[in-house]
Structure formats: structure tokens, C-alpha cells
Amino acid sequence: MKILVLNCGSSSVKFQLAETDAELIEQNKDRVLAEGTLERIGGEALLTFETMNDGEEKRTSRSAEPVRDHAAAVDKILKWLISKEAGIKGLTSLAGVEAVGHRVVHGGEAFSSSVKIDAGVIKQIELCIELAPLHNPQNLKGIFAVQKTLGEAVPQVAVFDTAFHHTLPEHAYLYAIPYQLYRRHKIRRYGFHGISHRYVGFRYRTIAGKEKDEVTIISAHLGNGCSLCAIKRGDSIDTSMGLTPLEGLVMGTRSGDLDPAVVEYIAHKEGLTLGEIQTLLNKESGLLGVSGLTNDMRELLDEVRDTHDRRATLAVQMFCYRLKKYIGSYLAAMNGAAAIVFTGGIGENAASVREKVLNEMQWCGIELDKAANEKAVKGAEARITTEASRIAVWVIPTNEELLIARDTFRAVMNLPQK
Ligand code: ADP
């Protein structure tokens, strides 16, 4: 089945066209046939389209042209997918796109798994806009755009970033604030990056030859946004992001955990509004805020290596220290773990960050294999601890789009999710 996977942001749409079915999933052989991005929608947009036909070099085309809105963006993607230029084998008309899977950021308490989209689901996603005002409206735009361009008959599936965390127990998802605030407004920890944590858990269990309920691991998704997930017997039982993605680890531009009293203090001292402080904590903090240089880990590591810049060094140190503390707390929460898995742009590529975090963890039996860690930078799955290490540490590249395609296939075919 050819499935279009869409990830719609405020002014961008990322897409992949994946080929998957029950047999391909079983053999881990489902493939991406094409992918691309449209950025700066609403004006002169930048389009990048790539095709990967079997046995051929990746073909890339780039252009700039006006794209008015999300519906126009989806229309452009579909027209390109069936064009001669894309040359996708077996796809010559829109009828070949059999289903569409959407990444939807917030499913609130309503969704514990991926679902086929109907009017009721759209209503629920709308109700979650309050919880994710920056993301859910964009995801809905993508859903409406597909309805408009492909028609209502093509099945669409919503895959939620929050759904994997629906197994968090009450004592982990509640904040210790008056209980009625949860009852009245559903103020609680939801967690995000669930698609990535679930994918990584699935790959680990495949590699380790284990059943789902035998998997007790910590998954560290470290990209621009960063979160940790404690997966016990296959289920998420704790995660570092909360009501919003601001809580938890130090991130590219987000502060992560901080004393809530800091907010009022900043308001008082700097004369900022709550909205301005929200922006400061989400967009001007984290690696960027501490270093004063950049939110990009690769650039920071270059700076540390080349100039020993003090604040760049401090930002990296704070990032690693917070991560180490969280790993320690999840090991305590789960009475240990069989493995820790690193993923995301930083988790997959920054060997020196992994080394800083895993150093001096002999207390829990982690023994880093330095050579394996240095080598694990090319997007391949790799174990980076010695055979003797009591906890295995892995680098597993995430593939959220593939999981969205698989969930879409299963939801359309009414098959159980894994
Ligand atoms: P997003 O969360 O937007 O999907 P990514 O998962 O691509 O982001 O992660 C982006 C982060 O990964 C950036 O901080 C980037 O610097 C970092 N990164 C990518 N490659 C490397 C590398 N080779 N070394 C260190 N950091 C890297």
C-alpha cells in the first residue's frame, strides 16, 4: 500500500511516500519511495523533492515558487508524486495514493492509539488545540487539505505524539498541585515524542529478539527538542516532557525544568508579560540561552573544540548533566533497565555528548566501548557498550515517518497496533 505521510507545521509541510503492507512490516522491508519539504508556505515557498527508486541514486529537485496555503502545498506534493519527473514506479495517478497518515502533536486524554480520521476525531483534535495551540491547528490544516485534494473517500489516519504515553500511571502524570486543577482543566503531564520513543522501543526489541513485555529500557530522543522516556515492559511509564514540551531536559532553545517561581521573578525584574516569558523559555533559552551563540549542538561542539569558549562549554555541560540526572532517576523508577537507547540528531551523531553522559556510570554497570561510540555516527544501529556492560547502550536512528506509515496501514486494515 502506498501511503503519504504528512507532518504539517505553521509554514511548512514535510512529507514521505512509503510503501508498506503486512509482509513488508514483518520483514522490516517497507520503504520510502519519495520525500520532501515545502517551507515558507504563504509566500515564495522553497520546495525540495527527492525520489529513491530501487537501485538508483537519490534524485533531488529544488525550486522556489508561490504556495498560498496548506491545501496548495498538498496539491503540489500530490501532482509531483504522480509526475514523470518524480518517476515513482507504479504511481501514475492519484488513485495510487491509498491512504494518508498525519503526525498530530496532541491527542490529550482522548487518544491512546492511532485512529482513522472521521468527524468525531476531528472534533477531538480541535478540543486539544488549547493544549497545543501552535501545533494542532496546523495538523488539522493538513487533514482538511487532503480532504479537499484527494476527496473524503481516501482514508486518513492520525498518529499522535502523545498516545504512547497514555500508559503513564497517575502518580507519574499528575503535578503536585491542587487536584481540582486536573479535574477542571486536565492539567497534567502528557509527554511528547511518543512516536519516536515507540519506534525505538520496537527496533530494540526486534534487535534483542524480545517480546514487547520483556522490554525495559530508557529511550533518549535528543534533537532540537529533547525528551527521555522510561519504557517498562513495553509501556511508557514516565517521560520528561509535561503539559507542554517545555518541561524536562535542556534543549536547543527550551530551558527544560526550572523553579516555577522564576517566572514571576523574571516578570518583576525584567518587566515582561507572561507571554513574553513563555517565549523566552521556549525560544531563547536552553543551549542558545546559555551559550549566547547557537541552539545547534554540532556548532557548539565545534566551538568548544576550536576556541574552548566558556559558555559554549557550559551549555554542553548543562545539557549532559541534566540528561545524566534524568537517566539516574529513571533507572531508580524502573529498578534498573536492560538498555539505554540514544536517538534524534544529537543522540545519533554526537559521540562526545554520549560519552559525557555515560562516563562515571559504573555504579549501574555501564561500560562504554569508546571505539564503538566514536564509530556510531553514520545513521546505523550500533551497540556502544562492551560485552561486559550490565546495561547495554544503543544508538538507534529514529524513523517516525515509517511508524506513521505502518500505523496508517494497520488502522486502515483494522489490524491491531504493535
Ligand atoms: P529535530 O528535533 O528538529 O528533528 P534533529 O533530530 O535533526 O532535529 O536534531 C537536530 C540537532 O542534532 C541539532 O542540535 C544538531 O546540531 C544536532 N546534530 C546533527 N548532527 C550532528 C553531529 N554530527 N554532531 C553533533 N550534533 C549534531
Coordinates of N, CA, C and O in Angstrom, one line a residue, residues 34-188:
A34 N 9.7 8.3 -1.8 CA 10.0 9.8 -2.0 C 9.8 10.6 -0.7 O 9.0 10.1 0.2
E35 N 10.4 11.7 -0.7 CA 10.2 12.6 0.5 C 10.5 14.0 0.1 O 11.1 14.2 -1.0
G36 N 10.1 14.9 1.0 CA 10.4 16.3 0.7 C 9.9 17.2 1.7 O 9.2 16.8 2.6
T37 N 10.2 18.5 1.5 CA 9.6 19.6 2.3 C 9.2 20.8 1.5 O 9.8 21.1 0.4
L38 N 8.2 21.4 2.0 CA 7.8 22.8 1.4 C 7.9 23.7 2.6 O 7.2 23.6 3.6
E39 N 8.8 24.7 2.5 CA 9.0 25.6 3.5 C 8.5 27.0 3.1 O 8.4 27.3 1.9
R40 N 8.2 27.9 4.1 CA 7.7 29.2 3.8 C 6.4 29.3 3.0 O 6.3 30.0 2.1
I41 N 5.5 28.4 3.4 CA 4.2 28.4 2.8 C 3.5 29.8 3.1 O 3.6 30.3 4.2
G42 N 2.8 30.3 2.2 CA 2.1 31.6 2.4 C 2.8 32.7 1.5 O 2.3 33.7 1.3
G43 N 4.0 32.4 1.1 CA 4.8 33.3 0.2 C 5.5 32.5 -0.8 O 5.0 31.5 -1.3
E44 N 6.7 33.0 -1.2 CA 7.5 32.3 -2.2 C 8.1 31.1 -1.4 O 9.0 31.3 -0.6
A45 N 7.6 29.9 -1.7 CA 8.0 28.8 -0.9 C 9.2 28.1 -1.5 O 9.4 28.2 -2.7
L46 N 9.9 27.4 -0.6 CA 11.1 26.6 -1.1 C 10.6 25.1 -1.1 O 10.2 24.6 -0.1
L47 N 10.8 24.5 -2.3 CA 10.3 23.1 -2.4 C 11.5 22.2 -2.6 O 12.4 22.5 -3.4
T48 N 11.6 21.1 -1.8 CA 12.7 20.1 -2.0 C 12.0 18.8 -2.2 O 11.3 18.3 -1.2
F49 N 12.2 18.2 -3.3 CA 11.6 16.8 -3.6 C 12.7 15.8 -3.9 O 13.6 16.1 -4.6
E50 N 12.5 14.7 -3.3 CA 13.6 13.6 -3.6 C 12.9 12.3 -3.8 O 11.9 11.9 -3.2
T51 N 13.4 11.5 -4.8 CA 12.9 10.2 -5.0 C 14.0 9.2 -4.9 O 15.2 9.5 -5.2
M52 N 13.7 8.0 -4.4 CA 14.6 6.9 -4.2 C 14.1 5.7 -4.8 O 13.6 4.8 -4.1
N53 N 14.2 5.6 -6.1 CA 13.8 4.4 -6.8 C 14.8 3.3 -6.6 O 16.0 3.6 -6.5
D54 N 14.4 2.1 -6.5 CA 15.3 0.9 -6.2 C 16.5 0.9 -7.2 O 16.3 1.1 -8.4
G55 N 17.6 0.8 -6.6 CA 18.8 0.6 -7.4 C 19.3 1.9 -8.1 O 20.2 1.9 -8.9
E56 N 18.6 3.0 -7.8 CA 19.0 4.3 -8.5 C 19.5 5.2 -7.4 O 19.2 5.1 -6.3
E57 N 20.4 6.2 -7.9 CA 20.8 7.3 -6.9 C 19.6 8.1 -6.5 O 18.7 8.2 -7.3
K58 N 19.6 8.6 -5.3 CA 18.6 9.6 -4.9 C 18.5 10.7 -5.9 O 19.6 11.3 -6.3
R59 N 17.3 11.1 -6.4 CA 17.2 12.3 -7.2 C 16.6 13.4 -6.5 O 15.5 13.3 -5.9
T60 N 17.2 14.6 -6.5 CA 16.7 15.7 -5.8 C 16.3 16.9 -6.7 O 17.1 17.2 -7.7
S61 N 15.2 17.5 -6.5 CA 14.9 18.7 -7.2 C 14.5 19.8 -6.3 O 13.8 19.6 -5.3
R62 N 15.0 21.0 -6.5 CA 14.7 22.1 -5.7 C 14.2 23.3 -6.5 O 14.6 23.5 -7.6
S63 N 13.2 23.9 -5.9 CA 12.6 25.1 -6.7 C 12.0 26.1 -5.7 O 11.9 25.7 -4.5
A64 N 11.8 27.3 -6.1 CA 11.1 28.3 -5.3 C 9.9 28.8 -6.1 O 10.0 29.1 -7.3
E65 N 8.7 28.7 -5.5 CA 7.5 29.2 -6.2 C 6.4 29.5 -5.2 O 6.5 29.1 -4.1
P66 N 5.5 30.4 -5.6 CA 4.5 30.8 -4.6 C 3.6 29.6 -4.2 O 3.1 28.9 -5.1
V67 N 3.4 29.4 -2.9 CA 2.4 28.4 -2.4 C 1.6 29.1 -1.4 O 2.1 29.5 -0.3
R68 N 0.3 29.2 -1.7 CA -0.6 30.1 -0.9 C -0.9 29.6 0.5 O -0.8 30.3 1.5
D69 N -1.2 28.3 0.6 CA -1.6 27.7 1.9 C -1.4 26.2 1.9 O -0.8 25.6 0.9
H70 N -1.8 25.5 3.0 CA -1.5 24.1 3.1 C -2.2 23.3 2.0 O -1.6 22.3 1.6
A71 N -3.4 23.7 1.6 CA -4.1 22.9 0.6 C -3.3 23.0 -0.7 O -3.1 22.0 -1.4
A72 N -2.8 24.2 -1.0 CA -2.0 24.3 -2.3 C -0.7 23.5 -2.1 O -0.2 22.9 -3.1
A73 N -0.1 23.4 -0.9 CA 1.1 22.6 -0.7 C 0.8 21.1 -0.9 O 1.6 20.5 -1.6
V74 N -0.3 20.6 -0.4 CA -0.6 19.2 -0.5 C -0.9 18.9 -2.0 O -0.5 17.9 -2.6
D75 N -1.6 19.9 -2.7 CA -1.8 19.7 -4.1 C -0.5 19.6 -4.9 O -0.3 18.7 -5.8
K76 N 0.5 20.4 -4.6 CA 1.8 20.4 -5.3 C 2.5 19.1 -5.0 O 3.0 18.5 -5.9
I77 N 2.4 18.6 -3.8 CA 3.1 17.3 -3.4 C 2.5 16.2 -4.3 O 3.2 15.4 -4.9
L78 N 1.1 16.1 -4.3 CA 0.5 15.0 -5.0 C 0.8 15.1 -6.5 O 1.1 14.1 -7.1
K79 N 0.7 16.3 -7.1 CA 0.9 16.4 -8.5 C 2.4 16.0 -8.8 O 2.6 15.3 -9.8
W80 N 3.3 16.4 -8.0 CA 4.7 16.0 -8.2 C 4.9 14.4 -8.1 O 5.5 13.8 -8.9
L81 N 4.2 13.9 -7.1 CA 4.4 12.4 -6.8 C 4.0 11.6 -8.1 O 4.6 10.6 -8.3
I82 N 2.9 12.1 -8.8 CA 2.5 11.3 -9.9 C 3.1 11.7 -11.2 O 2.8 11.2 -12.3
S83 N 4.0 12.7 -11.1 CA 4.6 13.2 -12.4 C 5.7 12.3 -12.9 O 6.3 11.5 -12.2
K84 N 6.0 12.5 -14.2 CA 7.1 11.8 -14.9 C 8.5 12.1 -14.2 O 9.3 11.3 -14.0
E85 N 8.6 13.4 -13.8 CA 9.8 13.9 -13.2 C 10.2 13.1 -11.9 O 11.3 12.7 -11.7
A86 N 9.1 12.8 -11.1 CA 9.4 12.0 -9.9 C 9.7 10.6 -10.3 O 10.5 9.9 -9.7
G87 N 8.9 10.1 -11.3 CA 9.2 8.7 -11.8 C 9.0 7.6 -10.8 O 9.8 6.7 -10.8
I88 N 8.0 7.7 -10.0 CA 7.8 6.7 -9.0 C 7.1 5.5 -9.6 O 6.0 5.6 -10.2
K89 N 7.8 4.4 -9.5 CA 7.2 3.2 -10.2 C 5.9 2.8 -9.7 O 5.7 2.8 -8.5
G90 N 4.9 2.5 -10.6 CA 3.6 2.1 -10.2 C 2.7 3.2 -9.7 O 1.6 3.0 -9.1
L91 N 3.2 4.5 -9.8 CA 2.3 5.6 -9.3 C 2.1 6.6 -10.5 O 3.0 7.4 -10.7
T92 N 1.0 6.5 -11.2 CA 0.8 7.4 -12.3 C -0.5 8.2 -12.1 O -0.7 9.1 -12.9
S93 N -1.3 7.8 -11.1 CA -2.5 8.7 -10.9 C -2.7 8.8 -9.4 O -2.2 8.0 -8.6
L94 N -3.5 9.7 -9.0 CA -3.8 10.0 -7.6 C -4.4 8.8 -6.9 O -4.3 8.6 -5.7
A95 N -5.1 7.9 -7.7 CA -5.8 6.7 -7.1 C -4.7 5.8 -6.5 O -5.0 5.0 -5.7
G96 N -3.4 6.0 -6.9 CA -2.4 5.1 -6.4 C -2.0 5.5 -4.9 O -1.4 4.7 -4.2
V97 N -2.4 6.7 -4.5 CA -2.1 7.1 -3.1 C -3.3 6.5 -2.2 O -4.4 7.1 -2.3
E98 N -3.1 5.4 -1.5 CA -4.3 4.7 -1.0 C -4.7 5.2 0.4 O -5.8 5.0 0.9
A99 N -3.8 5.9 1.1 CA -4.1 6.4 2.5 C -3.1 7.5 2.9 O -2.0 7.6 2.3
V100 N -3.5 8.3 3.8 CA -2.6 9.4 4.3 C -2.5 9.3 5.8 O -3.6 9.2 6.5
G101 N -1.3 9.3 6.3 CA -1.1 9.3 7.8 C -0.6 10.7 8.2 O 0.3 11.2 7.6
H102 N -1.1 11.2 9.3 CA -0.7 12.5 9.8 C -0.1 12.4 11.1 O -0.6 11.7 12.0
R103 N 1.0 13.1 11.3 CA 1.5 13.3 12.6 C 0.7 14.4 13.3 O 0.6 15.5 12.8
V104 N 0.1 14.0 14.4 CA -0.7 15.0 15.2 C -0.1 15.1 16.6 O 0.2 14.2 17.2
V105 N 0.3 16.4 16.9 CA 1.1 16.6 18.1 C 0.3 16.2 19.4 O 0.8 15.4 20.2
H106 N -0.9 16.7 19.6 CA -1.6 16.5 20.9 C -2.9 15.8 20.8 O -3.8 16.2 20.1
G107 N -3.0 14.6 21.4 CA -4.3 13.9 21.4 C -4.9 13.9 22.8 O -5.9 13.2 23.0
G108 N -4.3 14.7 23.7 CA -4.9 14.9 25.1 C -5.1 13.5 25.7 O -4.3 12.6 25.5
E109 N -6.2 13.4 26.5 CA -6.5 12.1 27.1 C -7.4 11.3 26.2 O -7.8 10.1 26.5
A110 N -7.8 11.9 25.0 CA -8.8 11.2 24.2 C -8.2 10.0 23.4 O -8.9 9.0 23.1
F111 N -6.9 10.1 23.1 CA -6.4 9.1 22.2 C -5.3 8.3 22.8 O -4.2 8.9 23.2
S112 N -5.4 7.0 22.8 CA -4.4 6.1 23.3 C -3.7 5.4 22.2 O -2.8 4.6 22.4
S113 N -4.2 5.5 21.0 CA -3.5 4.9 19.8 C -3.9 5.7 18.6 O -4.7 6.6 18.6
S114 N -3.3 5.2 17.4 CA -3.6 5.9 16.2 C -5.0 5.6 15.7 O -5.5 4.4 15.9
V115 N -5.7 6.5 15.1 CA -7.1 6.3 14.7 C -7.4 6.8 13.3 O -6.8 7.7 12.8
K116 N -8.4 6.1 12.6 CA -8.9 6.6 11.3 C -9.6 7.9 11.6 O -10.4 8.0 12.6
I117 N -9.4 8.9 10.7 CA -10.0 10.2 11.0 C -11.4 10.3 10.4 O -11.7 9.9 9.3
D118 N -12.3 10.7 11.3 CA -13.7 11.0 10.9 C -14.1 12.3 11.6 O -13.3 12.9 12.3
A119 N -15.4 12.7 11.5 CA -15.8 13.9 12.0 C -15.6 14.0 13.6 O -15.2 15.0 14.1
G120 N -15.8 12.8 14.2 CA -15.6 12.8 15.7 C -14.2 13.0 16.1 O -13.9 13.7 17.1
V121 N -13.3 12.4 15.3 CA -11.8 12.5 15.6 C -11.4 14.0 15.4 O -10.6 14.5 16.2
I122 N -11.9 14.6 14.3 CA -11.5 16.0 14.0 C -12.0 16.9 15.2 O -11.2 17.7 15.7
K123 N -13.2 16.6 15.7 CA -13.7 17.4 16.8 C -12.8 17.2 18.1 O -12.4 18.2 18.7
Q124 N -12.3 16.0 18.3 CA -11.5 15.8 19.5 C -10.1 16.5 19.3 O -9.6 17.1 20.2
I125 N -9.6 16.4 18.1 CA -8.3 17.1 17.8 C -8.5 18.6 18.0 O -7.6 19.3 18.6
E126 N -9.7 19.1 17.6 CA -10.0 20.6 17.8 C -10.0 20.9 19.3 O -9.5 21.9 19.7
L127 N -10.6 20.0 20.1 CA -10.7 20.2 21.5 C -9.3 20.3 22.2 O -9.1 20.9 23.2
C128 N -8.3 19.6 21.6 CA -6.9 19.6 22.1 C -6.1 20.8 21.7 O -5.0 21.0 22.1
I129 N -6.7 21.7 20.9 CA -6.0 22.9 20.4 C -5.5 23.8 21.6 O -4.4 24.2 21.6
E130 N -6.4 23.8 22.6 CA -6.0 24.6 23.8 C -4.6 24.1 24.4 O -3.9 24.9 24.9
L131 N -4.4 22.8 24.3 CA -3.2 22.2 24.9 C -2.0 22.3 23.9 O -0.9 22.3 24.4
A132 N -2.2 22.5 22.6 CA -1.1 22.6 21.7 C -1.5 23.7 20.6 O -1.7 23.3 19.5
P133 N -1.6 24.9 21.1 CA -2.1 26.0 20.2 C -1.2 26.2 19.0 O -1.7 26.7 17.9
L134 N 0.1 25.8 19.1 CA 1.0 26.1 17.9 C 0.9 24.9 16.9 O 1.3 25.1 15.8
H135 N 0.6 23.8 17.4 CA 0.7 22.6 16.5 C -0.6 22.0 16.0 O -0.7 21.8 14.8
N136 N -1.6 21.7 16.9 CA -2.8 21.1 16.4 C -3.5 21.8 15.2 O -4.0 21.1 14.3
P137 N -3.6 23.1 15.3 CA -4.3 23.8 14.1 C -3.6 23.5 12.8 O -4.3 23.3 11.8
Q138 N -2.3 23.4 12.8 CA -1.5 23.1 11.6 C -1.8 21.7 11.1 O -1.9 21.4 9.9
N139 N -1.8 20.8 12.1 CA -2.1 19.4 11.7 C -3.5 19.3 11.1 O -3.7 18.5 10.2
L140 N -4.5 20.0 11.7 CA -5.8 20.0 11.1 C -5.8 20.5 9.7 O -6.5 20.0 8.8
K141 N -5.0 21.6 9.5 CA -5.0 22.2 8.1 C -4.6 21.1 7.1 O -5.1 21.1 6.0
G142 N -3.6 20.3 7.5 CA -3.1 19.2 6.6 C -4.3 18.2 6.3 O -4.5 17.8 5.2
I143 N -5.1 17.9 7.4 CA -6.2 16.9 7.2 C -7.2 17.5 6.2 O -7.7 16.8 5.3
F144 N -7.6 18.8 6.4 CA -8.6 19.4 5.6 C -8.0 19.5 4.1 O -8.8 19.4 3.2
A145 N -6.7 19.8 4.0 CA -6.1 19.9 2.7 C -6.2 18.6 1.9 O -6.5 18.6 0.7
V146 N -6.0 17.5 2.6 CA -6.1 16.2 1.9 C -7.5 15.9 1.5 O -7.8 15.4 0.4
Q147 N -8.5 16.2 2.4 CA -9.9 16.0 2.1 C -10.3 16.8 0.8 O -11.0 16.3 0.0
K148 N -9.7 18.0 0.7 CA -10.0 18.8 -0.4 C -9.4 18.3 -1.7 O -10.0 18.3 -2.8
T149 N -8.1 17.9 -1.6 CA -7.4 17.5 -2.9 C -7.7 16.0 -3.3 O -7.8 15.7 -4.4
L150 N -7.8 15.1 -2.3 CA -7.9 13.7 -2.6 C -9.4 13.2 -2.5 O -9.7 12.2 -2.9
G151 N -10.2 14.0 -1.8 CA -11.6 13.6 -1.6 C -11.7 12.9 -0.3 O -10.8 12.3 0.3
E152 N -13.0 12.8 0.2 CA -13.2 12.2 1.6 C -13.1 10.7 1.6 O -13.0 10.1 2.6
A153 N -13.1 10.1 0.4 CA -13.1 8.7 0.3 C -11.7 8.1 0.7 O -11.6 6.9 1.1
V154 N -10.6 8.9 0.5 CA -9.3 8.3 0.8 C -9.1 8.3 2.3 O -9.3 9.4 3.0
P155 N -8.8 7.2 2.9 CA -8.7 7.1 4.4 C -7.5 7.9 4.9 O -6.5 7.9 4.3
Q156 N -7.8 8.6 6.0 CA -6.7 9.4 6.7 C -6.6 8.9 8.1 O -7.6 8.6 8.7
V157 N -5.4 8.9 8.6 CA -5.2 8.3 10.0 C -4.4 9.4 10.8 O -3.4 10.0 10.2
A158 N -4.7 9.5 12.0 CA -4.0 10.5 12.9 C -3.1 9.6 13.8 O -3.6 8.7 14.5
V159 N -1.8 10.0 13.8 CA -0.9 9.3 14.7 C -0.3 10.4 15.7 O 0.2 11.4 15.3
F160 N -0.6 10.1 17.0 CA -0.4 11.2 18.0 C 1.0 11.1 18.6 O 1.4 10.0 19.0
D161 N 1.6 12.2 18.9 CA 2.9 12.3 19.6 C 2.7 11.9 21.1 O 3.6 11.6 21.8
T162 N 1.5 12.1 21.6 CA 1.2 11.9 23.0 C 0.7 10.5 23.3 O 0.8 10.0 24.4
A163 N 0.2 9.7 22.3 CA -0.6 8.5 22.5 C 0.3 7.4 23.3 O -0.3 6.7 24.2
F164 N 1.6 7.3 22.9 CA 2.4 6.3 23.6 C 2.4 6.4 25.1 O 2.6 5.5 25.8
H165 N 2.3 7.7 25.5 CA 2.4 7.9 27.0 C 1.1 7.8 27.7 O 1.0 8.1 28.9
H166 N 0.1 7.2 27.1 CA -1.2 7.1 27.8 C -1.1 6.1 28.9 O -2.0 6.0 29.8
T167 N 0.0 5.3 28.9 CA 0.1 4.3 30.0 C 0.8 4.8 31.2 O 1.0 4.1 32.2
L168 N 1.2 6.1 31.2 CA 1.8 6.7 32.4 C 0.8 6.5 33.6 O -0.4 6.8 33.5
P169 N 1.3 6.0 34.7 CA 0.4 5.9 35.9 C 0.1 7.3 36.5 O 0.8 8.3 36.2
E170 N -1.0 7.4 37.2 CA -1.5 8.7 37.7 C -0.4 9.4 38.5 O -0.2 10.6 38.4
H171 N 0.4 8.6 39.3 CA 1.4 9.2 40.2 C 2.5 9.8 39.4 O 3.2 10.7 39.9
A172 N 2.7 9.4 38.1 CA 3.7 10.0 37.3 C 3.2 11.1 36.5 O 3.9 12.1 36.2
Y173 N 1.9 11.1 36.1 CA 1.4 12.2 35.2 C 0.9 13.4 35.9 O 0.7 14.4 35.3
L174 N 0.5 13.2 37.2 CA -0.1 14.4 37.9 C 1.0 15.3 38.4 O 2.1 14.8 38.8
Y175 N 0.7 16.6 38.4 CA 1.6 17.5 39.1 C 1.0 17.7 40.5 O -0.2 17.5 40.8
A176 N 1.9 17.9 41.5 CA 1.5 18.0 42.9 C 0.9 19.4 43.2 O 1.4 20.2 44.0
I177 N -0.1 19.7 42.4 CA -0.9 21.0 42.6 C -2.3 20.6 43.0 O -2.6 19.4 42.9
P178 N -3.1 21.5 43.4 CA -4.5 21.1 43.8 C -5.2 20.2 42.8 O -5.2 20.6 41.6
Y179 N -5.7 19.1 43.2 CA -6.2 18.0 42.3 C -7.3 18.6 41.4 O -7.5 18.1 40.3
Q180 N -8.1 19.5 42.0 CA -9.2 20.0 41.2 C -8.8 20.7 39.9 O -9.5 20.8 38.9
L181 N -7.5 21.1 39.9 CA -7.0 21.8 38.6 C -6.9 20.7 37.5 O -7.1 21.0 36.3
Y182 N -6.5 19.5 37.9 CA -6.5 18.4 37.0 C -8.0 18.1 36.5 O -8.3 18.0 35.3
R183 N -8.9 18.0 37.5 CA -10.3 17.7 37.2 C -10.9 18.7 36.3 O -11.6 18.4 35.3
R184 N -10.6 20.0 36.6 CA -11.3 21.1 35.9 C -10.7 21.3 34.5 O -11.4 21.5 33.5
H185 N -9.3 21.3 34.5 CA -8.7 21.7 33.2 C -7.8 20.7 32.6 O -7.1 21.0 31.7
K186 N -7.7 19.5 33.2 CA -6.9 18.4 32.7 C -5.4 18.8 32.6 O -4.6 18.5 31.7
I187 N -5.0 19.6 33.7 CA -3.6 20.0 33.8 C -2.8 18.8 34.3 O -3.0 18.4 35.5
R188 N -2.0 18.2 33.5 CA -1.2 17.0 33.9 C 0.0 16.9 32.9 O 0.1 17.7 31.9

